[in-house]
Coordinates of C-alpha atoms in Angstrom, one line a residue:
M3 CA 10.4 1.4 7.2
Y4 CA 12.9 3.2 5.1
K5 CA 15.8 1.0 4.0
R6 CA 19.4 1.9 3.1
Q7 CA 21.9 -0.8 2.1
I8 CA 25.7 -0.4 2.0
H9 CA 27.8 -3.0 0.1
Y10 CA 31.5 -2.9 1.0
Q11 CA 34.3 -4.8 -0.7
P12 CA 37.6 -4.7 1.3
A13 CA 40.8 -4.4 -0.5
A14 CA 42.2 -7.6 -1.9
G15 CA 43.6 -9.8 0.9
N16 CA 42.2 -7.7 3.7
T17 CA 40.6 -9.6 6.6
D18 CA 40.0 -6.9 9.1
D19 CA 36.7 -6.9 11.1
W20 CA 35.2 -3.8 9.4
S21 CA 32.1 -2.0 10.7
L22 CA 30.3 1.3 10.0
W23 CA 30.0 4.6 11.8
I24 CA 26.8 6.3 10.5
W25 CA 25.2 9.6 11.3
E26 CA 22.5 12.0 10.1
P27 CA 23.3 15.7 9.8
G28 CA 23.2 17.3 13.2
A29 CA 22.7 14.0 15.0
Q30 CA 25.0 11.8 17.0
G31 CA 26.7 8.9 15.2
A32 CA 26.5 5.2 16.0
T33 CA 28.3 2.0 15.1
R34 CA 26.5 -0.4 12.8
N35 CA 27.8 -3.9 11.9
F36 CA 27.7 -5.5 8.6
D37 CA 25.0 -8.2 8.8
G38 CA 25.5 -10.2 5.7
T39 CA 27.6 -10.9 2.6
D40 CA 27.0 -11.2 -1.2
S41 CA 29.1 -11.7 -4.3
F42 CA 30.4 -8.1 -3.9
G43 CA 31.5 -8.3 -0.3
K44 CA 30.0 -7.3 3.1
V45 CA 26.4 -5.9 3.3
A46 CA 24.8 -3.7 6.0
T47 CA 21.1 -3.2 5.9
L48 CA 20.0 -0.1 7.8
E49 CA 16.3 0.7 8.5
F50 CA 14.8 4.0 9.7
D51 CA 11.3 4.9 10.7
H52 CA 11.6 8.3 9.2
V53 CA 12.7 9.9 5.9
V54 CA 16.4 10.5 5.6
T55 CA 17.8 12.6 2.7
D56 CA 21.5 12.7 3.8
L57 CA 23.4 9.9 5.6
G58 CA 27.1 10.1 6.4
F59 CA 29.1 7.0 7.0
I60 CA 32.7 5.8 7.7
V61 CA 34.0 2.3 7.2
K62 CA 36.2 1.5 10.2
V63 CA 37.7 -1.1 12.4
G64 CA 36.8 -1.2 16.1
S65 CA 37.0 2.2 17.8
F66 CA 38.6 3.8 14.7
S67 CA 41.9 1.9 15.0
K68 CA 41.7 1.9 11.2
K69 CA 39.6 3.8 8.7
D70 CA 39.0 3.0 5.1
G71 CA 39.8 6.1 2.9
T72 CA 40.8 9.6 3.9
I73 CA 37.4 11.3 3.5
D74 CA 33.9 10.7 5.0
R75 CA 31.4 9.3 2.6
S76 CA 27.7 10.0 2.3
I77 CA 24.5 8.7 0.7
R78 CA 22.2 11.1 -1.1
N79 CA 20.7 9.1 -4.0
F80 CA 17.4 8.4 -2.2
V81 CA 14.4 7.1 -4.2
G82 CA 11.2 6.7 -2.3
G83 CA 13.1 7.0 1.0
R84 CA 15.4 4.2 0.0
A85 CA 19.0 4.0 -1.2
E86 CA 21.6 1.4 -2.0
V87 CA 25.3 2.0 -2.5
W88 CA 28.6 0.1 -3.2
V89 CA 32.0 1.0 -1.8
K90 CA 35.4 -0.5 -2.6
G91 CA 38.2 -0.5 -0.1
G92 CA 40.6 2.3 -0.7
V93 CA 38.3 4.0 -3.2
S94 CA 36.6 7.2 -2.2
T95 CA 33.8 7.0 -4.8
V96 CA 30.4 5.9 -3.5
F97 CA 28.9 3.9 -6.4
Q98 CA 25.1 4.0 -7.0
T99 CA 25.3 0.7 -9.0
D100 CA 27.4 -2.4 -8.5
P101 CA 30.7 -1.4 -10.1
S102 CA 31.5 -5.0 -10.9
I103 CA 28.5 -5.2 -13.3
V104 CA 29.0 -3.6 -16.7
L105 CA 25.6 -2.7 -18.3
P106 CA 25.2 -2.2 -22.0
K107 CA 24.5 1.4 -23.0
P108 CA 21.0 2.1 -24.1
V109 CA 20.7 2.2 -27.9
M110 CA 18.7 5.1 -29.3
P111 CA 16.4 4.0 -32.1
S112 CA 17.4 5.5 -35.5
W113 CA 14.0 7.2 -35.9
A114 CA 14.7 9.3 -32.7
K115 CA 18.0 10.7 -33.8
D116 CA 17.8 14.4 -34.9
A117 CA 14.0 14.2 -34.8
S118 CA 11.6 17.1 -33.9
I119 CA 9.4 16.2 -31.0
Y120 CA 6.0 17.7 -30.5
E121 CA 4.7 17.7 -26.9
V122 CA 0.9 17.0 -27.0
N123 CA -0.8 18.4 -23.9
L124 CA -4.0 16.4 -24.4
R125 CA -6.2 18.3 -21.9
Q126 CA -5.5 21.7 -23.4
F127 CA -5.0 20.6 -27.1
S128 CA -8.6 21.2 -28.1
S129 CA -12.1 21.9 -26.8
S130 CA -13.3 18.8 -28.7
S131 CA -15.0 16.0 -26.7
S132 CA -12.3 13.6 -28.0
K133 CA -8.8 15.0 -27.6
F134 CA -7.3 12.0 -29.4
A135 CA -9.5 12.7 -32.5
A136 CA -8.5 16.4 -32.4
V137 CA -4.8 15.5 -32.5
Q138 CA -5.5 13.1 -35.3
S139 CA -7.2 15.8 -37.4
A140 CA -4.1 18.0 -36.8
L141 CA -1.6 15.5 -38.1
P142 CA -1.3 17.1 -41.6
R143 CA -0.5 20.5 -40.0
L144 CA 2.0 18.9 -37.6
K145 CA 3.7 17.1 -40.5
R146 CA 4.1 20.3 -42.4
L147 CA 5.8 21.8 -39.4
G148 CA 8.4 19.0 -39.6
V149 CA 7.3 17.1 -36.6
K150 CA 8.6 13.5 -36.5
I151 CA 7.6 12.3 -33.0
L152 CA 4.4 12.9 -31.0
W153 CA 4.9 12.9 -27.3
L154 CA 1.6 12.3 -25.5
M155 CA 1.4 13.7 -22.0
P156 CA -0.1 11.3 -19.4
L157 CA -3.3 9.9 -20.8
H158 CA -4.6 7.7 -17.9
P159 CA -7.6 8.4 -15.7
I160 CA -6.8 11.0 -12.9
S161 CA -7.2 10.0 -9.3
V162 CA -10.1 11.6 -7.4
E163 CA -8.8 11.1 -3.8
G164 CA -6.5 14.0 -2.8
R165 CA -7.1 15.7 -6.1
K166 CA -5.5 19.1 -6.5
G167 CA -8.1 21.6 -7.7
T168 CA -11.2 20.5 -9.7
L169 CA -9.3 18.9 -12.6
G170 CA -6.4 17.2 -10.7
S171 CA -2.9 16.4 -12.0
P172 CA -2.4 14.0 -14.9
Y173 CA 0.6 12.7 -13.0
A174 CA -1.7 11.2 -10.3
V175 CA -2.5 8.0 -12.3
Q176 CA -5.6 6.1 -11.2
N177 CA -5.1 3.1 -13.6
Y178 CA -2.2 2.3 -15.8
L179 CA -4.3 0.2 -18.2
E180 CA -7.0 2.7 -19.0
V181 CA -7.4 6.0 -20.9
N182 CA -8.8 9.1 -19.4
P183 CA -12.4 9.3 -20.7
E184 CA -12.0 13.1 -20.8
Y185 CA -9.6 12.6 -23.7
G186 CA -11.7 10.0 -25.6
T187 CA -11.9 6.2 -25.9
L188 CA -9.3 3.5 -26.3
A189 CA -10.5 3.1 -29.9
D190 CA -9.9 6.9 -30.5
L191 CA -6.4 6.5 -29.3
K192 CA -5.7 3.5 -31.5
S193 CA -7.1 5.4 -34.4
L194 CA -4.7 8.3 -33.7
V195 CA -1.7 6.0 -33.4
N196 CA -2.5 4.2 -36.6
A197 CA -3.1 7.4 -38.5
A198 CA 0.1 8.9 -37.1
H199 CA 2.1 5.8 -38.2
A200 CA 0.5 6.0 -41.7
Q201 CA 1.7 9.6 -42.0
G202 CA 5.3 8.8 -40.9
F203 CA 5.1 9.8 -37.2
H204 CA 6.3 7.9 -34.2
V205 CA 4.2 8.1 -31.0
I206 CA 5.6 8.0 -27.5
M207 CA 4.0 8.3 -24.1
D208 CA 4.9 10.2 -20.9
W209 CA 5.0 7.4 -18.4
V210 CA 4.5 8.1 -14.7
A211 CA 6.6 5.5 -12.9
N212 CA 7.7 7.0 -9.6
H213 CA 4.3 7.1 -8.0
T214 CA 0.5 6.6 -8.5
G215 CA -2.6 8.4 -7.5
L216 CA -3.9 7.9 -4.0
D217 CA -6.8 5.8 -5.2
N218 CA -4.9 3.8 -7.9
V219 CA -6.1 0.2 -8.0
W220 CA -2.7 -1.0 -6.8
T221 CA -3.2 0.8 -3.4
V222 CA -6.0 -1.6 -2.7
E223 CA -4.8 -4.8 -4.4
H224 CA -1.1 -4.5 -3.6
P225 CA -0.4 -2.0 -0.8
E226 CA 2.9 -3.8 -0.3
W227 CA 4.1 -2.2 -3.5
Y228 CA 4.2 1.2 -1.9
T229 CA 6.5 3.0 0.6
R230 CA 4.9 2.5 4.0
V231 CA 5.5 3.5 7.5
N232 CA 3.7 1.4 10.2
G233 CA 1.6 -0.1 7.4
V234 CA 0.4 3.3 6.1
I235 CA 1.1 4.1 2.4
Q236 CA 3.2 7.3 2.2
P237 CA 2.6 10.2 -0.1
N238 CA 5.4 11.5 -2.3
V239 CA 7.5 14.0 -0.3
D240 CA 6.8 16.8 -2.8
W241 CA 3.4 15.9 -4.2
T242 CA 0.6 15.3 -1.7
D243 CA -1.8 13.9 -4.3
V244 CA 0.3 10.8 -5.1
A245 CA 1.5 7.7 -3.3
D246 CA 5.2 6.8 -3.4
L247 CA 6.0 3.4 -5.1
D248 CA 8.6 1.1 -3.5
F249 CA 11.0 0.1 -6.3
S250 CA 12.7 -2.5 -4.1
N251 CA 9.6 -4.7 -4.7
S252 CA 10.4 -6.9 -7.7
E253 CA 6.7 -7.8 -8.2
M254 CA 5.8 -4.2 -8.6
R255 CA 8.6 -3.6 -11.1
T256 CA 7.4 -6.6 -13.1
E257 CA 3.8 -5.4 -13.1
M258 CA 5.0 -1.9 -14.1
I259 CA 6.9 -3.3 -17.1
D260 CA 3.9 -5.4 -18.1
A261 CA 1.7 -2.3 -18.0
M262 CA 4.1 -0.5 -20.3
K263 CA 4.2 -3.5 -22.7
Y264 CA 0.4 -3.3 -22.9
W265 CA 0.5 0.1 -24.7
V266 CA 3.1 -1.2 -27.1
T267 CA 1.5 -4.4 -28.0
E268 CA -2.2 -3.4 -27.8
V269 CA -2.1 0.2 -29.0
G270 CA 1.1 0.4 -31.0
I271 CA 2.9 3.0 -28.9
D272 CA 6.5 3.3 -30.0
G273 CA 8.0 4.1 -26.6

């Protein structure tokens, strides 16, 4: 099922019995009641058995005896078929994060400011049997060019199931904790990172977080971590060789973070 959640905070002191009028483009609207509360206010959880990319809604009382705001609102910030928004009484803005929570701004590391980044397309970088070793041998040349950061394109094994063409897409990740043997070994990668650091480079990875390959180990061990309809894992809407991850699942998010930490702590990747 595809979930949308609307949080609504009535204006201070307002006790009206608010509900929602929702509709999809070209479809007939319907009333939906708020079915819960949280620290922000009222909460309505809406579930659909199909993908929705645009959902209009009005916050109202009864049969439109009262309407919050002067314009119709809509939800378009869908990720994996899901969306969550926050609305404050009398405010037309549809917030994509809880407006009552102030998050600190990300701090860019000093080494990334005004630094030249070199994108390393590992598959095409060299005809060598070890792409990692080939990049390592090119470090002096890249340093002379003024490169400060090496940006490694996805380096994980590529899924076989649903593979596009004979090589497949590096963005169809089969295992987040392994390197693609076509690029070399884990020892080769560690050697590259250590050599890069010794010569003053920083090394970052292109991390594929939105989806995995169709035969990623998670699809078997944790199918509940994926967008599913009637129990069937769904492909990404645009890319048919990958399975869409469900970021409303906190266990999946934790495992994703742990996988990223592995490359930092075990290999020395900088970001």
